[in-house]
Coordinates of C-alpha atoms and ligand atoms in Angstrom, one line a residue:
X1 CA 129.3 94.5 102.2
X2 CA 128.3 94.0 105.6
X3 CA 128.6 90.6 107.0
X4 CA 127.9 88.5 110.7
X5 CA 124.7 88.5 112.1
X6 CA 123.2 91.8 114.2
X7 CA 122.1 90.9 117.7
X8 CA 121.4 93.5 120.0
X9 CA 122.9 96.6 118.0
X10 CA 125.6 95.2 117.8
X11 CA 127.6 92.9 115.0
X12 CA 128.6 89.4 115.8
X13 CA 130.2 86.3 114.4
X14 CA 128.1 83.2 114.2
X15 CA 129.3 81.4 117.4
X16 CA 129.6 78.1 115.3
X17 CA 132.0 80.2 112.9
X18 CA 130.2 79.0 109.4
X19 CA 130.1 80.9 106.3
X20 CA 127.7 80.6 103.0
X21 CA 129.0 81.8 99.8
X22 CA 126.9 84.9 98.1
X23 CA 127.1 84.1 94.2
X24 CA 125.5 86.2 91.5
X25 CA 123.0 85.2 89.4
X26 CA 124.4 86.6 86.4
X27 CA 127.6 85.9 86.2
X28 CA 127.8 82.5 88.9
X29 CA 131.6 84.8 90.6
X30 CA 131.0 84.5 94.3
X31 CA 130.4 88.1 95.6
X32 CA 130.3 87.8 99.3
X33 CA 130.3 85.0 102.5
X34 CA 127.3 85.5 104.9
X35 CA 127.5 84.2 108.3
X36 CA 125.8 81.2 108.7
X37 CA 123.9 80.6 111.8
X38 CA 122.9 78.3 114.0
X39 CA 120.4 77.7 116.6
X40 CA 123.1 78.9 119.1
X41 CA 122.7 82.3 117.5
X42 CA 119.1 82.0 117.6
X43 CA 119.0 81.3 121.0
X44 CA 121.2 84.9 121.7
X45 CA 118.7 86.8 119.0
X46 CA 115.9 85.4 120.5
X47 CA 116.7 86.4 124.3
X48 CA 117.7 89.7 123.1
X49 CA 114.2 90.2 121.3
X50 CA 112.8 89.0 124.5
X51 CA 115.0 91.2 126.6
X52 CA 113.9 94.0 124.6
X53 CA 110.1 93.6 124.6
X54 CA 110.2 92.5 128.0
X55 CA 112.3 95.2 130.1
X56 CA 113.4 98.0 127.2
X57 CA 111.5 100.9 126.2
X58 CA 110.2 99.7 122.5
X59 CA 106.6 98.4 123.2
X60 CA 106.2 101.5 125.9
X61 CA 107.2 104.2 124.0
X62 CA 104.2 106.7 122.0
X63 CA 103.6 105.1 118.8
X64 CA 105.2 108.7 117.5
X65 CA 108.4 108.1 119.2
X66 CA 108.4 104.5 117.3
X67 CA 106.8 106.6 113.8
X68 CA 109.8 109.3 114.1
X69 CA 112.8 105.6 114.1
X70 CA 110.4 104.0 111.1
X71 CA 110.6 107.5 109.2
X72 CA 114.3 107.9 109.6
X73 CA 114.7 104.7 108.6
X74 CA 112.8 105.6 105.4
X75 CA 115.3 108.1 104.8
X76 CA 118.1 105.8 105.1
X77 CA 116.8 103.8 102.6
X78 CA 116.0 106.2 100.2
X79 CA 119.8 107.7 100.0
X80 CA 120.9 104.4 99.8
X81 CA 118.8 103.7 97.2
X82 CA 121.5 103.3 94.0
X83 CA 123.5 101.2 96.3
X84 CA 121.0 99.4 97.3
X85 CA 119.2 98.3 93.7
X86 CA 123.0 97.6 93.1
X87 CA 123.1 94.5 96.1
X88 CA 119.8 93.6 95.1
X89 CA 121.1 92.7 91.4
X90 CA 123.9 91.5 92.0
X91 CA 122.2 89.0 94.6
X92 CA 118.5 88.5 92.9
X93 CA 119.7 88.7 89.5
X94 CA 116.2 91.1 88.6
X95 CA 117.0 93.7 86.0
X96 CA 117.9 97.8 87.9
X97 CA 114.8 99.1 87.0
X98 CA 113.1 97.1 89.2
X99 CA 115.6 96.4 91.9
X100 CA 115.0 100.1 91.7
X101 CA 111.2 99.9 92.5
X102 CA 111.7 97.6 95.6
X103 CA 113.6 100.0 97.2
X104 CA 111.5 102.9 96.3
X105 CA 108.7 100.6 98.0
X106 CA 110.5 99.4 100.5
X107 CA 111.2 103.2 101.9
X108 CA 107.6 104.0 101.4
X109 CA 106.8 100.6 103.4
X110 CA 108.5 102.2 106.4
X111 CA 106.8 105.7 105.8
X112 CA 103.1 104.1 105.8
X113 CA 103.1 102.3 109.0
X114 CA 105.4 105.7 110.3
X115 CA 101.9 107.2 109.8
X116 CA 99.7 104.0 111.5
X117 CA 101.6 104.3 114.2
X118 CA 101.3 107.9 114.8
X119 CA 97.7 107.1 114.4
X120 CA 97.3 104.3 117.4
X121 CA 98.1 107.3 119.8
X122 CA 95.5 109.4 118.6
X123 CA 93.1 106.1 118.5
X124 CA 91.5 105.8 122.3
X125 CA 90.8 102.0 123.6
X126 CA 87.3 101.1 122.6
X127 CA 84.5 100.9 124.9
X128 CA 82.7 97.8 125.4
X129 CA 78.6 98.8 125.1
X130 CA 77.6 96.1 127.9
X131 CA 74.2 94.5 128.8
X132 CA 75.2 94.8 132.3
X133 CA 75.3 98.0 133.5
X134 CA 77.4 97.4 136.7
X135 CA 80.5 96.9 134.6
X136 CA 82.5 99.2 131.7
X137 CA 84.8 97.7 129.2
X138 CA 87.3 98.4 127.5
X139 CA 89.6 96.9 123.9
X140 CA 92.9 97.7 123.7
X141 CA 95.5 97.2 121.4
X142 CA 98.6 95.8 122.5
X143 CA 102.3 94.9 120.5
X144 CA 102.3 90.9 120.1
X145 CA 105.7 90.4 121.0
X146 CA 108.7 88.9 119.8
X147 CA 108.4 88.5 116.0
X148 CA 110.1 85.5 113.6
X149 CA 109.8 86.7 110.7
X150 CA 111.1 84.5 107.7
X151 CA 111.0 86.0 104.3
X152 CA 112.4 84.4 100.7
X153 CA 114.6 85.8 98.6
X154 CA 112.4 86.8 95.2
X155 CA 111.8 90.7 97.0
X156 CA 114.7 90.3 99.3
X157 CA 114.3 93.8 101.3
X158 CA 110.7 94.2 100.6
X159 CA 109.8 91.3 101.9
X160 CA 112.1 92.7 105.0
X161 CA 110.1 95.5 105.0
X162 CA 106.6 94.1 104.5
X163 CA 107.4 92.4 108.5
X164 CA 109.6 94.8 110.0
X165 CA 107.4 97.8 109.9
X166 CA 104.2 97.0 110.5
X167 CA 106.0 94.5 113.7
X168 CA 107.9 97.5 115.3
X169 CA 105.4 100.0 114.2
X170 CA 103.1 98.4 116.5
X171 CA 105.0 97.7 119.2
X172 CA 107.2 94.2 118.8
X173 CA 110.6 93.0 118.3
X174 CA 112.3 90.8 115.9
X175 CA 114.8 87.9 114.8
X176 CA 114.5 88.1 110.6
X177 CA 115.7 85.5 108.7
X178 CA 116.4 86.3 105.0
X179 CA 116.6 83.6 102.2
X180 CA 120.4 82.4 102.3
X181 CA 120.4 83.3 98.6
X182 CA 120.0 87.0 99.2
X183 CA 121.1 88.6 102.6
X184 CA 122.9 91.0 101.8
X185 CA 119.9 94.0 101.8
X186 CA 118.6 92.5 104.8
X187 CA 122.4 92.9 106.5
X188 CA 121.9 95.8 104.6
X189 CA 118.9 97.1 106.9
X190 CA 120.5 96.2 110.1
X191 CA 123.5 98.9 109.7
X192 CA 120.9 101.1 108.8
X193 CA 118.8 100.3 112.1
X194 CA 121.9 101.1 113.6
X195 CA 122.5 104.3 111.9
X196 CA 119.0 105.3 113.1
X197 CA 119.8 104.4 116.6
X198 CA 116.8 101.9 117.0
X199 CA 117.5 100.5 120.4
X200 CA 119.2 97.5 120.8
X201 CA 117.0 94.0 120.5
X202 CA 114.3 96.0 118.7
X203 CA 115.7 94.3 115.2
X204 CA 117.9 91.0 115.0
X205 CA 118.9 90.1 111.6
X206 CA 120.7 86.4 111.9
X207 CA 121.7 84.8 108.1
X208 CA 121.7 80.8 107.3
X209 CA 120.0 78.5 105.7
X210 CA 116.4 76.8 106.6
X211 CA 117.1 74.2 108.5
X212 CA 119.9 75.6 110.2
X213 CA 118.7 79.3 111.5
X214 CA 115.8 79.0 110.1
X215 CA 114.3 76.0 111.7
X216 CA 115.0 76.8 115.2
X217 CA 113.8 80.4 114.8
X218 CA 110.1 78.5 114.0
X219 CA 110.6 76.0 117.4
X220 CA 111.8 78.9 119.9
X221 CA 109.0 78.9 122.5
X222 CA 110.3 82.2 123.2
X223 CA 108.8 83.4 120.0
X224 CA 105.5 84.4 119.9
X225 CA 104.5 85.2 116.1
X226 CA 106.1 84.1 113.6
X227 CA 105.3 85.6 109.8
X228 CA 106.4 83.5 106.8
X229 CA 106.6 84.1 103.3
X230 CA 107.4 81.4 101.3
X231 CA 106.8 78.0 99.3
X232 CA 104.1 75.9 100.4
X233 CA 106.3 72.8 102.3
X234 CA 108.2 75.1 104.6
X235 CA 104.4 76.9 105.4
X236 CA 103.4 74.0 106.4
X237 CA 106.5 73.9 108.7
X238 CA 105.7 77.2 109.8
X239 CA 102.1 76.0 110.8
X240 CA 103.3 72.7 112.1
X241 CA 106.3 74.5 114.9
X242 CA 103.1 77.0 115.5
X243 CA 100.8 74.7 116.6
X244 CA 103.2 72.9 119.3
X245 CA 103.1 76.1 121.0
X246 CA 100.3 77.9 120.3
X247 CA 102.3 80.6 118.4
X248 CA 100.1 83.1 116.3
X249 CA 101.4 82.7 113.0
X250 CA 100.9 84.2 109.3
X251 CA 101.4 82.6 106.0
X252 CA 102.8 84.2 102.6
X253 CA 102.5 81.6 100.2
X254 CA 102.4 80.4 96.6
X255 CA 99.7 80.9 93.9
X256 CA 99.0 79.6 90.2
X257 CA 97.0 83.1 89.4
X258 CA 95.0 83.0 86.7
X259 CA 94.6 85.9 84.1
X260 CA 91.5 86.0 82.2
X261 CA 91.3 87.8 78.8
X262 CA 87.8 87.9 76.9
X263 CA 87.2 89.5 73.7
X264 CA 86.3 92.6 74.4
X265 CA 90.3 93.6 75.3
X266 CA 92.1 95.3 73.4
X267 CA 94.9 93.2 72.1
X268 CA 98.1 94.5 72.7
X269 CA 96.9 96.2 76.1
X270 CA 96.0 91.7 76.8
X271 CA 99.9 91.4 75.8
X272 CA 100.9 93.5 77.5
X273 CA 99.7 92.4 81.1
X274 CA 100.0 89.2 80.3
X275 CA 104.0 89.7 79.6
X276 CA 104.3 92.1 83.2
X277 CA 102.5 89.7 84.8
X278 CA 104.5 86.4 84.4
X279 CA 107.9 87.9 83.2
X280 CA 108.4 90.7 85.8
X281 CA 111.0 89.7 88.3
X282 CA 111.7 86.7 85.7
X283 CA 108.4 85.1 87.1
X284 CA 109.9 84.6 90.6
X285 CA 106.8 86.0 91.8
X286 CA 103.7 84.4 94.3
X287 CA 101.3 86.4 92.6
X288 CA 102.0 85.7 88.8
X289 CA 99.5 85.6 86.6
X290 CA 101.0 81.6 84.9
X291 CA 97.4 80.7 84.0
X292 CA 96.0 82.5 81.1
X293 CA 92.6 82.2 79.9
X294 CA 91.1 83.8 76.9
X295 CA 88.2 84.2 74.3
X296 CA 88.7 82.0 71.9
X297 CA 86.7 84.4 69.5
X298 CA 90.8 87.2 70.3
X299 CA 93.2 83.3 70.5
X300 CA 94.6 83.5 67.6
X301 CA 95.1 87.2 67.4
X302 CA 96.5 87.3 71.1
X303 CA 98.4 84.3 70.7
X304 CA 100.3 85.7 67.3
X305 CA 101.1 89.1 68.8
X306 CA 102.2 87.3 72.7
X307 CA 104.1 85.4 70.9
X308 CA 106.3 88.2 68.6
X309 CA 107.1 90.4 71.5
X310 CA 107.8 87.8 74.0
X311 CA 110.8 86.5 71.7
X312 CA 111.6 90.5 71.7
X313 CA 112.6 90.4 75.5
X314 CA 116.0 91.1 76.3
X315 CA 117.4 88.9 78.7
X316 CA 120.8 89.5 80.1
X317 CA 122.5 91.0 83.6
X318 CA 120.4 92.9 85.6
X319 CA 123.2 95.9 85.5
X320 CA 122.9 95.9 81.2
X321 CA 120.9 99.3 80.1
X322 CA 117.9 97.6 78.7
X323 CA 117.4 93.8 79.7
X324 CA 113.7 92.9 80.7
X325 CA 114.7 89.2 81.7
X326 CA 117.5 88.7 84.5
X327 CA 118.8 85.1 85.3
X328 CA 117.1 83.0 87.8
X329 CA 118.3 83.5 91.9
X330 CA 120.5 80.3 91.7
X331 CA 121.0 76.8 89.8
X332 CA 119.4 75.4 92.0
X333 CA 116.1 77.5 90.6
X334 CA 116.9 77.2 87.3
X335 CA 116.8 73.6 87.4
X336 CA 113.5 73.3 89.0
X337 CA 112.1 75.3 85.8
X338 CA 113.8 73.9 83.4
X339 CA 112.8 70.4 84.7
X340 CA 108.9 71.6 84.5
X341 CA 109.3 72.8 81.2
X342 CA 110.7 69.5 80.2
X343 CA 108.5 67.6 81.8
X344 CA 105.4 69.6 80.0
X345 CA 107.6 68.7 76.3
X346 CA 107.4 64.8 77.1
X347 CA 103.9 65.1 77.7
X348 CA 103.0 66.1 74.0
X349 CA 102.2 70.1 74.9
X350 CA 102.9 73.3 72.2
X351 CA 106.0 75.7 73.5
X352 CA 105.0 78.6 71.7
X353 CA 108.1 80.7 72.4
X354 CA 111.6 79.9 74.4
X355 CA 111.8 76.8 76.9
X356 CA 115.1 76.8 76.8
X357 CA 118.4 77.7 79.1
X358 CA 120.7 80.1 78.0
X359 CA 123.7 81.7 79.0
X360 CA 125.6 85.4 78.8
X361 CA 128.8 85.0 77.5
X362 CA 128.8 81.4 79.0
X363 CA 128.2 82.3 82.8
X364 CA 124.5 83.1 84.5
X365 CA 121.0 81.3 85.3
X366 CA 119.4 82.3 82.1
X367 CA 115.8 80.7 81.3
X368 CA 113.6 82.0 78.3
X369 CA 110.7 83.3 78.5
X370 CA 108.4 80.7 77.2
X371 CA 105.0 79.9 76.6
X372 CA 103.8 76.7 76.9
X373 CA 99.6 76.2 74.5
X374 CA 96.9 74.2 76.2
X375 CA 98.0 72.1 79.1
X376 CA 95.9 69.7 80.0
X377 CA 94.1 70.8 82.9
X378 CA 95.0 67.9 85.2
X379 CA 99.0 68.2 83.9
X380 CA 101.6 69.2 86.3
X381 CA 102.6 72.6 84.5
X382 CA 99.1 73.6 84.4
X383 CA 98.4 72.9 88.4
X384 CA 101.6 73.3 89.9
X385 CA 104.0 76.8 90.7
X386 CA 106.8 76.8 88.6
X387 CA 108.0 80.3 90.2
X388 CA 110.2 81.4 86.8
X389 CA 109.1 83.3 83.6
X390 CA 107.1 79.7 82.2
X391 CA 102.8 80.6 81.4
X392 CA 100.4 78.3 80.5
X393 CA 97.7 79.3 77.6
X394 CA 94.1 77.9 77.6
X395 CA 91.2 79.0 75.5
X396 CA 87.1 79.9 76.8
X397 CA 84.2 80.5 74.9
X398 CA 81.9 80.8 78.1
X399 CA 82.1 83.5 81.5
X400 CA 81.3 80.7 83.3
X401 CA 83.9 78.3 81.8
X402 CA 86.4 80.6 82.5
X403 CA 85.6 80.6 85.7
X404 CA 85.4 77.4 86.9
X405 CA 89.3 77.1 85.4
X406 CA 90.3 80.3 87.2
X407 CA 89.1 78.6 90.6
X408 CA 90.0 75.0 89.6
X409 CA 93.5 75.2 91.8
X410 CA 94.4 74.7 95.3
X411 CA 95.7 78.2 95.2
X412 CA 94.1 81.7 95.7
X413 CA 96.8 84.3 95.8
X414 CA 95.8 86.6 93.3
X415 CA 93.6 86.7 89.7
X416 CA 93.0 89.2 86.8
X417 CA 90.0 89.8 84.4
X418 CA 91.1 92.2 80.9
X419 CA 87.3 93.6 80.3
X420 CA 86.1 96.3 78.6
X421 CA 82.5 95.4 80.2
X422 CA 82.5 96.9 84.2
X423 CA 79.5 94.7 85.2
X424 CA 80.9 91.6 83.9
X425 CA 84.4 92.0 85.5
X426 CA 83.2 92.9 88.8
X427 CA 80.9 89.9 88.5
X428 CA 83.9 87.6 87.9
X429 CA 85.8 90.0 90.8
X430 CA 83.5 88.7 93.0
X431 CA 83.8 85.1 91.7
X432 CA 86.7 84.4 91.9
X433 CA 88.4 82.5 95.0
X434 CA 91.3 84.7 95.5
X435 CA 93.0 87.2 97.9
X436 CA 93.3 89.9 95.6
X437 CA 91.8 90.4 91.9
X438 CA 93.1 92.6 89.3
X439 CA 90.6 94.0 86.7
X440 CA 92.3 95.6 83.8
X441 CA 95.6 94.9 84.8
X442 CA 97.9 92.1 86.9
X443 CA 100.3 92.6 89.8
X444 CA 100.4 96.0 91.0
X445 CA 100.5 96.4 94.7
X446 CA 99.6 99.2 97.2
X447 CA 101.4 99.0 100.3
X448 CA 97.8 100.6 101.4
X449 CA 95.9 97.5 100.4
X450 CA 94.9 94.2 102.1
X451 CA 97.7 91.6 100.4
X452 CA 97.8 87.7 101.0
X453 CA 95.9 84.7 99.6
X454 CA 92.8 81.9 100.0
X455 CA 92.8 78.2 100.3
X456 CA 96.3 77.2 99.7
X457 CA 98.2 80.2 99.3
X458 CA 98.3 81.2 102.9
X459 CA 96.3 82.8 105.9
X460 CA 96.4 86.5 107.3
X461 CA 96.9 89.8 105.3
X462 CA 100.0 91.9 105.2
X463 CA 100.2 95.6 104.0
X464 CA 97.5 98.3 104.7
X465 CA 95.9 98.1 108.0
X466 CA 95.8 94.3 108.0
X467 CA 99.8 94.6 108.0
X468 CA 99.6 96.0 111.1
X469 CA 96.5 93.8 112.7
X470 CA 99.2 90.7 112.3
X471 CA 100.9 92.1 115.2
X472 CA 98.8 93.4 117.9
X473 CA 96.6 92.0 120.3
X474 CA 93.4 92.4 121.8
X475 CA 92.6 92.5 125.6
X476 CA 90.0 92.9 127.4
X477 CA 89.9 95.4 130.7
X478 CA 86.7 95.4 132.7
X479 CA 86.2 96.9 135.3
X480 CA 82.9 96.4 138.0
X481 CA 81.2 99.5 138.8
X482 CA 78.6 98.3 140.9
X483 CA 77.2 100.2 143.5
X484 CA 76.0 97.3 145.4
X485 CA 78.2 94.2 146.3
X486 CA 78.9 91.6 144.0
X487 CA 76.6 89.3 146.7
X488 CA 78.1 85.6 144.9
X489 CA 79.4 84.3 148.1
X490 CA 78.5 87.4 150.8
X491 CA 75.0 88.3 150.9
Ligands
NAD501 P1 111.4 77.8 100.9 O1 110.2 78.3 101.4 O2 112.5 76.5 101.1 O3 112.1 79.5 101.5 C1 111.8 80.7 101.9 C2 112.6 81.0 103.3 O4 112.0 79.8 104.4 C3 114.1 81.1 103.5 O5 114.5 82.0 104.3 C4 114.7 79.5 103.8 O6 115.9 79.2 104.4 C5 113.2 79.2 104.7 N1 113.6 77.9 105.0 C6 113.8 76.7 104.8 N2 113.6 75.7 105.3 C7 113.1 76.0 106.2 C8 112.7 75.7 107.7 N3 113.2 74.0 108.3 N4 112.2 76.4 108.7 C9 112.5 77.0 108.3 N5 112.5 78.2 107.6 C10 113.4 77.6 106.2 O7 112.1 78.7 99.3 P2 112.9 78.4 98.4 O8 113.0 77.2 98.2 O9 113.4 79.7 98.7 O10 112.2 78.5 97.1 C11 111.1 77.1 96.3 C12 109.5 77.3 96.0 O11 109.4 78.2 97.0 C13 110.2 78.3 94.7 O12 110.6 77.8 93.6 C14 108.6 78.6 94.6 O13 107.4 77.9 94.2 C15 108.2 79.3 96.3 N6 108.9 80.3 96.4 C16 107.2 81.1 97.4 C17 107.8 82.4 97.5 C18 106.6 83.6 97.6 O14 107.2 84.6 97.3 N7 105.4 83.2 97.7 C19 109.2 83.3 97.6 C20 110.2 82.5 97.5 C21 109.9 81.1 96.6

């Protein structure tokens, strides 16, 4: 396992020499130590990224040449697929098959943005039609500059890919600060960058915790753009820091996403999507459909099947066969989720399944998949993001009531609607205030499609061509071609 900081194409020790323990959440063992970066390391990394942007080849290379590096990174990720997935399980706790999806998606993300980098060469600057024919104007797209990327622990390598791939495709340079809980695959990405000969300083990786390494990165005056995924509380700090010297900012924050189940839905299909929507990755998913609204006419049947199936979910170490639910990422996250459920119980809400911590062989930060029935609509458990395997269910009898309940939240990341009536599903998709709406499914995510939230769920979009836009500036170049002098001062 790699440690150290990756700055200007070299592995270096942090200036102050500190380390942070890496704990396997399934066994509670310390499996590694990573460098505890601080503001001194961030200064070095930003200076390296600045040099690479201002004087290095990267932003000036043709898109096809940047694409070749991105494709090489994708190939390396695929070659190391099993090792990377294993690291993800040890670090984050997720079941191995889910870790393999993440690694494949990360490779796919680099390939996709390689394609967009190539397209940049083929798309000429846009000519602007001006009313005044004495001038000709064009709009040129350019990389934004030095980008600071801060990512969470729920999809470690994939979240890195969502930011590194489009930024590098655009011609930007980057300082990546992974979560202190799950930095192992980001460090492997540094090794991969090295292996493919990425020019020094284009990608710099500084591990460390939020206050010591994240805060100096967001405060740094030489950073042109901040891209953040994580909690709303830290997202707000990122935005405040960006406001101080007017940096561009994109934020992908939390959610409390609704899933609406109409009476014409097959109950087993609904149970499948409800469970996938809240239990994959232990519910530690920003778009998790954690509030289920079910039509009263199928409520009892659905609850019976959902409870039966939820109780069958096999918990365990993500490296073991047939495990569907691993541990939560950390003791802190386990305590946070347990406290939410404890408070919900103390308010008297019915728990249909789960509700308790578990250990395997006396160890691990496991929490049972949990169903909470009919919590009050003003209760914490109904309104706040738990970020764990906890689903709340209420019922509705009218379409309008379902839409109102679904939209009654300060978040707006995702929403799902299950109905065989496509006219109704489309009508509801239009009425839901969310950045992503799934019809007859929950959670599928595509590199080609825009991803991001309304309201307090964020600003901007990742993935697809929107993800590339995040890292591009637009420059107007205007030329005077009048035959006579302009004639304001000199007549
Ligand atoms: P967080 O927002 O605290 O951490 C996300 C990243 O921000 C990490 O890399 C962290 O080191 C960094 N960070 C923390 N403080 C910082 C600061 N002052 N300046 C700059 N960077 C800083 O999230 P968390 O503590 O890992 O999780 C807390 C809650 O956040 C979760 O329970 C969940 O509700 C939410 N969350 C959401 C997502 C998402 O994808 N939307 C991901 C992770 C966590």
